mmCIF file of C-alpha atoms and ligand atoms in Angstrom:
data_model
loop_
_atom_site.group_PDB
_atom_site.id
_atom_site.type_symbol
_atom_site.label_atom_id
_atom_site.label_comp_id
_atom_site.label_asym_id
_atom_site.label_seq_id
_atom_site.Cartn_x
_atom_site.Cartn_y
_atom_site.Cartn_z
ATOM 1 C CA UNK A 6 115.342 111.261 119.131
ATOM 2 C CA UNK A 7 115.697 108.251 121.442
ATOM 3 C CA UNK A 8 113.718 105.067 121.150
ATOM 4 C CA UNK A 9 111.141 104.934 123.961
ATOM 5 C CA UNK A 10 109.944 101.945 125.964
ATOM 6 C CA UNK A 11 106.677 101.988 124.047
ATOM 7 C CA UNK A 12 108.262 101.482 120.659
ATOM 8 C CA UNK A 13 110.390 98.642 122.052
ATOM 9 C CA UNK A 14 107.267 97.049 123.501
ATOM 10 C CA UNK A 15 105.545 97.422 120.160
ATOM 11 C CA UNK A 16 108.373 95.893 118.148
ATOM 12 C CA UNK A 17 107.167 92.990 116.049
ATOM 13 C CA UNK A 18 108.538 89.709 117.399
ATOM 14 C CA UNK A 19 110.594 88.796 114.340
ATOM 15 C CA UNK A 20 112.268 92.216 114.234
ATOM 16 C CA UNK A 21 112.957 92.195 118.006
ATOM 17 C CA UNK A 22 114.901 88.970 117.645
ATOM 18 C CA UNK A 23 116.867 90.373 114.721
ATOM 19 C CA UNK A 24 117.577 93.765 116.360
ATOM 20 C CA UNK A 25 121.243 94.628 116.049
ATOM 21 C CA UNK A 26 123.438 97.652 116.719
ATOM 22 C CA UNK A 27 124.440 99.121 113.380
ATOM 23 C CA UNK A 28 127.686 100.842 112.388
ATOM 24 C CA UNK A 29 126.548 104.237 113.722
ATOM 25 C CA UNK A 30 125.883 102.659 117.142
ATOM 26 C CA UNK A 31 122.107 102.951 116.773
ATOM 27 C CA UNK A 32 119.714 100.001 116.786
ATOM 28 C CA UNK A 33 117.434 99.555 113.803
ATOM 29 C CA UNK A 34 114.439 100.792 115.790
ATOM 30 C CA UNK A 35 116.294 103.927 116.885
ATOM 31 C CA UNK A 36 117.060 104.674 113.262
ATOM 32 C CA UNK A 37 113.434 104.136 112.287
ATOM 33 C CA UNK A 38 112.152 106.533 114.968
ATOM 34 C CA UNK A 39 114.734 108.998 113.626
ATOM 35 C CA UNK A 40 113.317 108.304 110.147
ATOM 36 C CA UNK A 41 116.864 107.455 109.156
ATOM 37 C CA UNK A 42 116.692 104.065 107.449
ATOM 38 C CA UNK A 43 118.541 102.136 104.762
ATOM 39 C CA UNK A 44 116.241 103.881 102.254
ATOM 40 C CA UNK A 45 117.273 107.414 103.281
ATOM 41 C CA UNK A 46 120.890 106.249 103.102
ATOM 42 C CA UNK A 47 120.488 104.481 99.751
ATOM 43 C CA UNK A 48 118.939 107.504 98.055
ATOM 44 C CA UNK A 49 120.511 110.336 100.059
ATOM 45 C CA UNK A 50 117.136 111.790 101.104
ATOM 46 C CA UNK A 51 115.783 113.239 104.353
ATOM 47 C CA UNK A 52 112.475 111.349 104.673
ATOM 48 C CA UNK A 53 112.046 107.693 103.572
ATOM 49 C CA UNK A 54 109.213 108.443 101.158
ATOM 50 C CA UNK A 55 108.925 107.932 97.408
ATOM 51 C CA UNK A 56 106.179 109.547 95.348
ATOM 52 C CA UNK A 57 104.403 106.939 93.228
ATOM 53 C CA UNK A 58 105.300 106.783 89.534
ATOM 54 C CA UNK A 59 101.720 107.357 88.402
ATOM 55 C CA UNK A 60 101.386 107.210 84.609
ATOM 56 C CA UNK A 61 100.427 110.606 83.063
ATOM 57 C CA UNK A 62 100.373 112.172 86.558
ATOM 58 C CA UNK A 63 103.944 111.975 87.818
ATOM 59 C CA UNK A 64 105.756 114.687 85.852
ATOM 60 C CA UNK A 65 108.659 117.024 86.575
ATOM 61 C CA UNK A 66 106.840 119.688 88.654
ATOM 62 C CA UNK A 67 105.427 117.136 91.091
ATOM 63 C CA UNK A 68 108.614 115.067 91.228
ATOM 64 C CA UNK A 69 110.793 118.124 91.917
ATOM 65 C CA UNK A 70 108.399 119.370 94.632
ATOM 66 C CA UNK A 71 108.585 116.028 96.452
ATOM 67 C CA UNK A 72 112.386 115.891 96.145
ATOM 68 C CA UNK A 73 112.744 119.509 97.310
ATOM 69 C CA UNK A 74 110.593 118.611 100.342
ATOM 70 C CA UNK A 75 113.046 115.869 101.361
ATOM 71 C CA UNK A 76 111.377 112.825 99.769
ATOM 72 C CA UNK A 77 112.180 111.239 96.418
ATOM 73 C CA UNK A 78 110.070 112.387 93.489
ATOM 74 C CA UNK A 79 109.491 110.170 90.472
ATOM 75 C CA UNK A 80 108.721 110.901 86.813
ATOM 76 C CA UNK A 81 106.495 108.217 85.299
ATOM 77 C CA UNK A 82 107.644 106.729 82.007
ATOM 78 C CA UNK A 83 104.180 105.292 81.288
ATOM 79 C CA UNK A 84 103.940 104.894 77.537
ATOM 80 C CA UNK A 85 105.095 108.460 76.834
ATOM 81 C CA UNK A 86 107.399 109.378 73.924
ATOM 82 C CA UNK A 87 111.113 109.369 74.766
ATOM 83 C CA UNK A 88 111.675 112.995 73.680
ATOM 84 C CA UNK A 89 108.971 114.129 76.102
ATOM 85 C CA UNK A 90 110.533 112.079 78.911
ATOM 86 C CA UNK A 91 114.015 113.481 78.194
ATOM 87 C CA UNK A 92 112.532 117.004 78.488
ATOM 88 C CA UNK A 93 110.800 116.059 81.719
ATOM 89 C CA UNK A 94 114.003 114.674 83.259
ATOM 90 C CA UNK A 95 115.958 117.781 82.228
ATOM 91 C CA UNK A 96 113.212 120.041 83.536
ATOM 92 C CA UNK A 97 113.237 118.238 86.899
ATOM 93 C CA UNK A 98 117.024 118.722 87.034
ATOM 94 C CA UNK A 99 116.450 122.452 86.569
ATOM 95 C CA UNK A 100 113.887 122.521 89.412
ATOM 96 C CA UNK A 101 115.803 120.543 92.023
ATOM 97 C CA UNK A 102 119.357 119.590 92.901
ATOM 98 C CA UNK A 103 118.008 116.714 95.018
ATOM 99 C CA UNK A 104 117.767 113.102 93.803
ATOM 100 C CA UNK A 105 114.718 112.020 91.832
ATOM 101 C CA UNK A 106 113.833 108.842 89.945
ATOM 102 C CA UNK A 107 112.018 107.519 86.898
ATOM 103 C CA UNK A 108 109.417 104.737 86.829
ATOM 104 C CA UNK A 109 109.755 102.287 83.966
ATOM 105 C CA UNK A 110 106.531 100.441 83.212
ATOM 106 C CA UNK A 111 107.980 97.178 81.975
ATOM 107 C CA UNK A 112 105.093 96.240 79.684
ATOM 108 C CA UNK A 113 105.217 99.577 77.901
ATOM 109 C CA UNK A 114 106.500 99.700 74.304
ATOM 110 C CA UNK A 115 108.915 102.500 75.342
ATOM 111 C CA UNK A 116 110.586 100.422 78.110
ATOM 112 C CA UNK A 117 113.775 99.620 76.204
ATOM 113 C CA UNK A 118 114.390 103.196 75.029
ATOM 114 C CA UNK A 119 113.571 104.558 78.476
ATOM 115 C CA UNK A 120 115.951 102.043 80.066
ATOM 116 C CA UNK A 121 118.736 103.622 77.991
ATOM 117 C CA UNK A 122 117.534 107.207 78.530
ATOM 118 C CA UNK A 123 117.828 106.946 82.333
ATOM 119 C CA UNK A 124 121.424 105.814 81.867
ATOM 120 C CA UNK A 125 122.209 108.640 79.418
ATOM 121 C CA UNK A 126 120.632 111.202 81.758
ATOM 122 C CA UNK A 127 122.314 109.728 84.867
ATOM 123 C CA UNK A 128 119.050 109.475 86.788
ATOM 124 C CA UNK A 129 119.620 108.636 90.490
ATOM 125 C CA UNK A 130 117.232 105.703 90.714
ATOM 126 C CA UNK A 131 114.682 103.710 88.798
ATOM 127 C CA UNK A 132 111.510 102.008 89.974
ATOM 128 C CA UNK A 133 109.965 99.345 87.768
ATOM 129 C CA UNK A 134 106.350 98.227 87.644
ATOM 130 C CA UNK A 135 103.716 96.306 85.741
ATOM 131 C CA UNK A 136 106.037 93.457 84.891
ATOM 132 C CA UNK A 137 108.574 90.967 86.121
ATOM 133 C CA UNK A 138 111.461 91.245 83.672
ATOM 134 C CA UNK A 139 114.949 91.777 85.101
ATOM 135 C CA UNK A 140 116.248 92.567 81.580
ATOM 136 C CA UNK A 141 117.631 96.029 82.245
ATOM 137 C CA UNK A 142 119.076 95.434 85.693
ATOM 138 C CA UNK A 143 122.667 94.790 84.597
ATOM 139 C CA UNK A 144 122.935 97.978 82.524
ATOM 140 C CA UNK A 145 121.415 100.114 85.274
ATOM 141 C CA UNK A 146 123.679 98.663 87.950
ATOM 142 C CA UNK A 147 126.745 99.166 85.743
ATOM 143 C CA UNK A 148 125.732 102.828 85.337
ATOM 144 C CA UNK A 149 125.429 103.262 89.126
ATOM 145 C CA UNK A 150 121.653 103.665 89.040
ATOM 146 C CA UNK A 151 119.790 102.342 92.097
ATOM 147 C CA UNK A 152 117.016 99.931 91.144
ATOM 148 C CA UNK A 153 113.824 99.548 93.174
ATOM 149 C CA UNK A 154 111.188 97.258 91.596
ATOM 150 C CA UNK A 155 107.528 97.336 92.622
ATOM 151 C CA UNK A 156 106.504 93.788 93.575
ATOM 152 C CA UNK A 157 103.058 92.350 94.237
ATOM 153 C CA UNK A 158 104.371 89.024 95.632
ATOM 154 C CA UNK A 159 107.093 87.415 97.747
ATOM 155 C CA UNK A 160 108.260 85.319 94.784
ATOM 156 C CA UNK A 161 108.941 88.390 92.644
ATOM 157 C CA UNK A 162 110.634 90.199 95.559
ATOM 158 C CA UNK A 163 113.067 87.292 95.948
ATOM 159 C CA UNK A 164 113.699 87.128 92.220
ATOM 160 C CA UNK A 165 114.399 90.865 92.019
ATOM 161 C CA UNK A 166 116.771 90.642 94.985
ATOM 162 C CA UNK A 167 118.679 87.836 93.242
ATOM 163 C CA UNK A 168 118.867 89.978 90.065
ATOM 164 C CA UNK A 169 120.564 92.784 92.039
ATOM 165 C CA UNK A 170 117.746 95.127 93.150
ATOM 166 C CA UNK A 171 118.792 97.618 95.846
ATOM 167 C CA UNK A 172 115.376 97.595 97.548
ATOM 168 C CA UNK A 173 111.811 96.568 96.695
ATOM 169 C CA UNK A 174 108.452 98.284 96.998
ATOM 170 C CA UNK A 175 105.870 95.802 98.299
ATOM 171 C CA UNK A 176 102.671 97.197 96.844
ATOM 172 C CA UNK A 177 99.281 96.142 98.168
ATOM 173 C CA UNK A 178 96.043 96.004 96.235
ATOM 174 C CA UNK A 179 94.853 99.190 97.990
ATOM 175 C CA UNK A 180 96.991 101.164 95.524
ATOM 176 C CA UNK A 181 95.650 103.082 92.582
ATOM 177 C CA UNK A 182 96.217 102.106 88.964
ATOM 178 C CA UNK A 183 97.579 98.716 87.978
ATOM 179 C CA UNK A 184 97.565 96.442 91.038
ATOM 180 C CA UNK A 185 98.294 92.974 92.391
ATOM 181 C CA UNK A 186 95.911 90.980 94.604
ATOM 182 C CA UNK A 187 97.616 90.843 98.022
ATOM 183 C CA UNK A 188 96.971 93.519 100.656
ATOM 184 C CA UNK A 189 99.615 95.860 102.072
ATOM 185 C CA UNK A 190 99.038 94.450 105.587
ATOM 186 C CA UNK A 191 99.700 90.856 104.464
ATOM 187 C CA UNK A 192 102.294 91.442 101.746
ATOM 188 C CA UNK A 193 104.746 93.781 103.484
ATOM 189 C CA UNK A 194 105.750 91.576 106.464
ATOM 190 C CA UNK A 195 106.032 88.528 104.222
ATOM 191 C CA UNK A 196 108.338 90.359 101.819
ATOM 192 C CA UNK A 197 110.344 91.770 104.764
ATOM 193 C CA UNK A 198 110.883 88.238 106.061
ATOM 194 C CA UNK A 199 111.833 86.902 102.624
ATOM 195 C CA UNK A 200 114.544 89.366 101.541
ATOM 196 C CA UNK A 201 117.603 91.033 103.059
ATOM 197 C CA UNK A 202 117.368 94.263 101.037
ATOM 198 C CA UNK A 203 115.220 97.107 102.441
ATOM 199 C CA UNK A 204 111.496 97.083 101.731
ATOM 200 C CA UNK A 205 109.186 100.046 101.153
ATOM 201 C CA UNK A 206 105.458 99.662 101.748
ATOM 202 C CA UNK A 207 102.913 100.974 99.238
ATOM 203 C CA UNK A 208 99.140 100.905 99.017
ATOM 204 C CA UNK A 209 96.793 102.686 101.406
ATOM 205 C CA UNK A 210 99.341 105.048 102.981
ATOM 206 C CA UNK A 211 98.376 108.719 103.171
ATOM 207 C CA UNK A 212 99.237 109.962 106.663
ATOM 208 C CA UNK A 213 101.560 109.341 109.614
ATOM 209 C CA UNK A 214 99.472 106.424 110.843
ATOM 210 C CA UNK A 215 100.120 104.614 107.561
ATOM 211 C CA UNK A 216 103.839 105.371 107.779
ATOM 212 C CA UNK A 217 104.040 104.155 111.401
ATOM 213 C CA UNK A 218 102.055 101.008 110.574
ATOM 214 C CA UNK A 219 104.360 100.294 107.616
ATOM 215 C CA UNK A 220 107.394 100.568 109.872
ATOM 216 C CA UNK A 221 105.804 98.228 112.408
ATOM 217 C CA UNK A 222 105.410 95.714 109.564
ATOM 218 C CA UNK A 223 109.160 95.957 108.976
ATOM 219 C CA UNK A 224 109.249 98.422 106.072
ATOM 220 C CA UNK A 225 112.019 101.036 106.025
ATOM 221 C CA UNK A 226 110.197 103.463 103.790
ATOM 222 C CA UNK A 227 106.916 104.119 102.022
ATOM 223 C CA UNK A 228 105.724 104.916 98.529
ATOM 224 C CA UNK A 229 102.744 107.244 98.415
ATOM 225 C CA UNK A 230 100.661 108.020 95.331
ATOM 226 C CA UNK A 231 97.088 109.104 95.997
ATOM 227 C CA UNK A 232 97.940 111.674 98.718
ATOM 228 C CA UNK A 233 100.115 113.494 96.157
ATOM 229 C CA UNK A 234 97.241 113.610 93.626
ATOM 230 C CA UNK A 235 95.734 116.129 96.065
ATOM 231 C CA UNK A 236 98.846 118.294 96.281
ATOM 232 C CA UNK A 237 99.197 121.857 95.040
ATOM 233 C CA UNK A 238 102.074 120.951 92.736
ATOM 234 C CA UNK A 239 100.264 118.027 91.077
ATOM 235 C CA UNK A 240 99.350 119.143 87.553
ATOM 236 C CA UNK A 241 96.231 117.015 87.005
ATOM 237 C CA UNK A 242 92.899 118.615 86.019
ATOM 238 C CA UNK A 243 90.853 120.189 88.845
ATOM 239 C CA UNK A 244 88.026 117.680 88.259
ATOM 240 C CA UNK A 245 90.470 114.856 89.067
ATOM 241 C CA UNK A 246 91.545 116.498 92.342
ATOM 242 C CA UNK A 247 87.901 117.173 93.247
ATOM 243 C CA UNK A 248 87.044 113.494 92.736
ATOM 244 C CA UNK A 249 89.924 112.441 95.016
ATOM 245 C CA UNK A 250 89.096 114.836 97.845
ATOM 246 C CA UNK A 251 85.360 114.157 97.458
ATOM 247 C CA UNK A 252 85.725 110.363 97.515
ATOM 248 C CA UNK A 253 84.500 108.313 100.449
ATOM 249 C CA UNK A 254 85.855 104.914 101.555
ATOM 250 C CA UNK A 255 83.785 102.898 99.066
ATOM 251 C CA UNK A 256 84.372 105.131 96.042
ATOM 252 C CA UNK A 257 87.185 103.202 94.336
ATOM 253 C CA UNK A 258 86.613 100.101 92.226
ATOM 254 C CA UNK A 259 88.813 97.625 90.394
ATOM 255 C CA UNK A 260 88.150 97.113 86.701
ATOM 256 C CA UNK A 261 89.796 94.871 84.147
ATOM 257 C CA UNK A 262 90.613 91.800 86.258
ATOM 258 C CA UNK A 263 89.610 89.608 83.323
ATOM 259 C CA UNK A 264 92.149 91.331 81.046
ATOM 260 C CA UNK A 265 95.027 90.383 83.368
ATOM 261 C CA UNK A 266 95.648 94.082 84.102
ATOM 262 C CA UNK A 267 93.400 94.995 87.032
ATOM 263 C CA UNK A 268 93.226 98.692 87.675
ATOM 264 C CA UNK A 269 91.861 100.655 90.689
ATOM 265 C CA UNK A 270 89.989 103.855 89.795
ATOM 266 C CA UNK A 271 87.496 106.315 91.184
ATOM 267 C CA UNK A 272 83.995 104.892 90.639
ATOM 268 C CA UNK A 273 83.384 107.249 87.714
ATOM 269 C CA UNK A 274 80.928 106.936 84.845
ATOM 270 C CA UNK A 275 83.498 105.098 82.697
ATOM 271 C CA UNK A 276 84.584 102.784 85.535
ATOM 272 C CA UNK A 277 80.945 101.774 86.136
ATOM 273 C CA UNK A 278 80.427 101.226 82.400
ATOM 274 C CA UNK A 279 83.552 99.014 82.258
ATOM 275 C CA UNK A 280 82.387 97.056 85.294
ATOM 276 C CA UNK A 281 79.011 96.366 83.671
ATOM 277 C CA UNK A 282 80.714 95.483 80.401
ATOM 278 C CA UNK A 283 82.899 92.959 82.236
ATOM 279 C CA UNK A 284 79.904 91.410 84.061
ATOM 280 C CA UNK A 285 77.966 91.135 80.794
ATOM 281 C CA UNK A 286 80.714 89.049 79.184
ATOM 282 C CA UNK A 287 82.456 91.605 76.939
ATOM 283 C CA UNK A 288 85.794 90.593 75.464
ATOM 284 C CA UNK A 289 89.162 91.874 76.761
ATOM 285 C CA UNK A 290 89.834 93.370 73.303
ATOM 286 C CA UNK A 291 86.621 95.433 73.392
ATOM 287 C CA UNK A 292 87.400 96.423 76.990
ATOM 288 C CA UNK A 293 90.837 97.725 75.984
ATOM 289 C CA UNK A 294 89.236 99.619 73.098
ATOM 290 C CA UNK A 295 86.754 101.418 75.387
ATOM 291 C CA UNK A 296 89.444 102.300 77.927
ATOM 292 C CA UNK A 297 92.152 103.362 75.450
ATOM 293 C CA UNK A 298 93.195 106.967 76.099
ATOM 294 C CA UNK A 299 90.941 107.251 79.160
ATOM 295 C CA UNK A 300 93.739 108.124 81.619
ATOM 296 C CA UNK A 301 94.837 111.038 79.458
ATOM 297 C CA UNK A 302 91.194 112.173 79.257
ATOM 298 C CA UNK A 303 91.094 112.196 83.079
ATOM 299 C CA UNK A 304 94.442 113.877 83.735
ATOM 300 C CA UNK A 305 94.477 116.468 80.959
ATOM 301 C CA UNK A 306 90.808 117.113 80.175
ATOM 302 C CA UNK A 307 89.139 116.207 83.495
ATOM 303 C CA UNK A 308 86.622 114.327 81.336
ATOM 304 C CA UNK A 309 83.984 113.031 83.770
ATOM 305 C CA UNK A 310 82.244 110.974 81.043
ATOM 306 C CA UNK A 311 85.154 109.101 79.476
ATOM 307 C CA UNK A 312 88.088 109.608 81.845
ATOM 308 C CA UNK A 313 89.661 106.885 83.953
ATOM 309 C CA UNK A 314 90.639 108.485 87.272
ATOM 310 C CA UNK A 315 93.116 106.080 88.815
ATOM 311 C CA UNK A 316 93.359 106.393 92.594
ATOM 312 C CA UNK A 317 93.965 104.315 95.698
ATOM 313 C CA UNK A 318 91.410 103.066 98.210
ATOM 314 C CA UNK A 319 92.729 105.584 100.770
ATOM 315 C CA UNK A 320 91.202 108.502 98.791
ATOM 316 C CA UNK A 321 88.291 108.504 101.252
ATOM 317 C CA UNK A 322 90.644 109.812 103.945
ATOM 318 C CA UNK A 323 92.006 112.677 101.839
ATOM 319 C CA UNK A 324 90.009 115.868 102.147
ATOM 320 C CA UNK A 325 92.279 118.743 101.218
ATOM 321 C CA UNK A 326 94.887 119.990 98.771
ATOM 322 C CA UNK A 327 98.242 121.003 100.264
ATOM 323 C CA UNK A 328 101.812 121.667 99.168
ATOM 324 C CA UNK A 329 103.969 118.500 99.003
ATOM 325 C CA UNK A 330 106.219 119.922 101.723
ATOM 326 C CA UNK A 331 103.309 120.154 104.195
ATOM 327 C CA UNK A 332 102.057 116.683 103.267
ATOM 328 C CA UNK A 333 105.467 115.121 103.923
ATOM 329 C CA UNK A 334 106.372 117.080 107.050
ATOM 330 C CA UNK A 335 102.971 116.474 108.688
ATOM 331 C CA UNK A 336 103.093 112.778 107.775
ATOM 332 C CA UNK A 337 106.506 112.223 109.345
ATOM 333 C CA UNK A 338 105.831 114.393 112.417
ATOM 334 C CA UNK A 339 102.753 112.256 113.096
ATOM 335 C CA UNK A 340 104.621 108.995 112.437
ATOM 336 C CA UNK A 341 107.495 109.942 114.749
ATOM 337 C CA UNK A 342 105.058 110.814 117.531
ATOM 338 C CA UNK A 343 103.313 107.463 117.134
ATOM 339 C CA UNK A 344 106.534 105.459 117.014
ATOM 340 C CA UNK A 345 108.246 107.139 119.988
HETATM 341 O O1 TUI B 424 102.589 99.978 87.501
HETATM 342 C C1 TUI B 424 101.933 100.301 88.448
HETATM 343 N N1 TUI B 424 100.836 101.086 88.348
HETATM 344 C C2 TUI B 424 100.317 101.565 87.192
HETATM 345 S S1 TUI B 424 100.972 101.409 85.656
HETATM 346 C C3 TUI B 424 99.658 102.166 84.988
HETATM 347 S S2 TUI B 424 99.435 102.398 83.297
HETATM 348 C C4 TUI B 424 98.479 101.008 82.959
HETATM 349 N N2 TUI B 424 97.271 101.233 82.536
HETATM 350 C C5 TUI B 424 96.465 100.218 82.246
HETATM 351 C C6 TUI B 424 96.888 98.903 82.399
HETATM 352 C C7 TUI B 424 98.119 98.660 82.891
HETATM 353 C C8 TUI B 424 98.944 99.733 83.196
HETATM 354 C C9 TUI B 424 98.799 102.538 85.947
HETATM 355 N N3 TUI B 424 99.185 102.203 87.168
HETATM 356 N N4 TUI B 424 102.240 99.890 89.694
HETATM 357 C C10 TUI B 424 103.287 98.991 89.939
HETATM 358 C C11 TUI B 424 102.789 97.605 89.929
HETATM 359 N N5 TUI B 424 103.432 96.623 89.385
HETATM 360 N N6 TUI B 424 101.638 97.188 90.453
HETATM 361 C C12 TUI B 424 101.585 95.835 90.226
HETATM 362 C C13 TUI B 424 102.733 95.502 89.552
HETATM 363 C C14 TUI B 424 103.165 94.237 89.074
HETATM 364 C C15 TUI B 424 102.260 93.267 88.681
HETATM 365 C C16 TUI B 424 102.726 92.021 88.235
HETATM 366 C C17 TUI B 424 104.532 93.982 89.005
HETATM 367 C C18 TUI B 424 104.983 92.746 88.553
HETATM 368 C C19 TUI B 424 104.079 91.791 88.182
HETATM 369 O O2 TUI B 424 104.594 90.589 87.799
HETATM 370 C C20 TUI B 424 103.716 89.528 87.622
HETATM 371 C C21 TUI B 424 104.402 88.230 87.833
HETATM 372 O O3 TUI B 424 103.821 87.251 87.375
HETATM 373 O O4 TUI B 424 105.447 88.154 88.477
#
């Protein structure tokens, strides 16, 4: 597919100035309209899309479905036991011969053991989140594992690049689960300008318009979480999927800012209770006690009273459940049309 006049006219000024012919003779914008970017090259995938490493949600069936559809699936380490995660990685290997990754939540007690497990299991790539430590980078790089940290700020993006990261995911506050404060629209171009390594955009992306917008901000790939909650292969409880597809634009709220770990969820009974608790001056310790185990209650039990249903602000736009393959193919067909 050739780059049209429109996409050249739409090129952001900074990128236009930097536009260069690359080794395959194509300009950067031609490669983006082909959906062939440094991210597809880095990971050996067809579409530059990663599935978010959502704790409790992102397991082997979902990850393999995304990888088989041409994206890169991810198994979330969360705080899960290492034996369970080893089984999940091996199961994913049995379901796909395509690359998939593992998300290491850096503040989790299992982080060190998981850092070693991904080396032992020769996982293709790792994303990191919920922390700023570069502790495991050297070992992963030595093992040939690609490392892609999630960053909520320019400062952390630069630090991760210096530590040897292969790419970064600039994640806006529109995302579900544990979030930073900057928005996708503001964060992505600033990170793109600050680092040389490729940048993926995350937060608020669920269709081809979000992919095209991310590329116009200078990203070379996207990470998508909430859209995959409403996929056929996602193993979460039906109540969770129903909440996502039933949500409107104002149905997600952020709880726990005062604990230092803000979290975006569906405005469920528990989320409203936690919000009130926070307003009424409850302590972070009591807050953690009320919310302990609530994500499991959402994912496994579909518990509408005590579950914490993490999801992004884009849930309002998601109205149906589809196979991952359809989600990805429709998203990129729409993005290509918009970018041409
Ligand atoms: O990690 C995520 N999303 C998650 S993890 C999770 S489980 C959890 N549950 C309750 C509390 C905390 C976690 C649910 N969702 N996304 C990646 C992400 N990383 N988002 C934001 C960050 C992040 C934040 C701060 C990364 C680095 C960081 O460093 C701070 C600094 O000072 O540099």
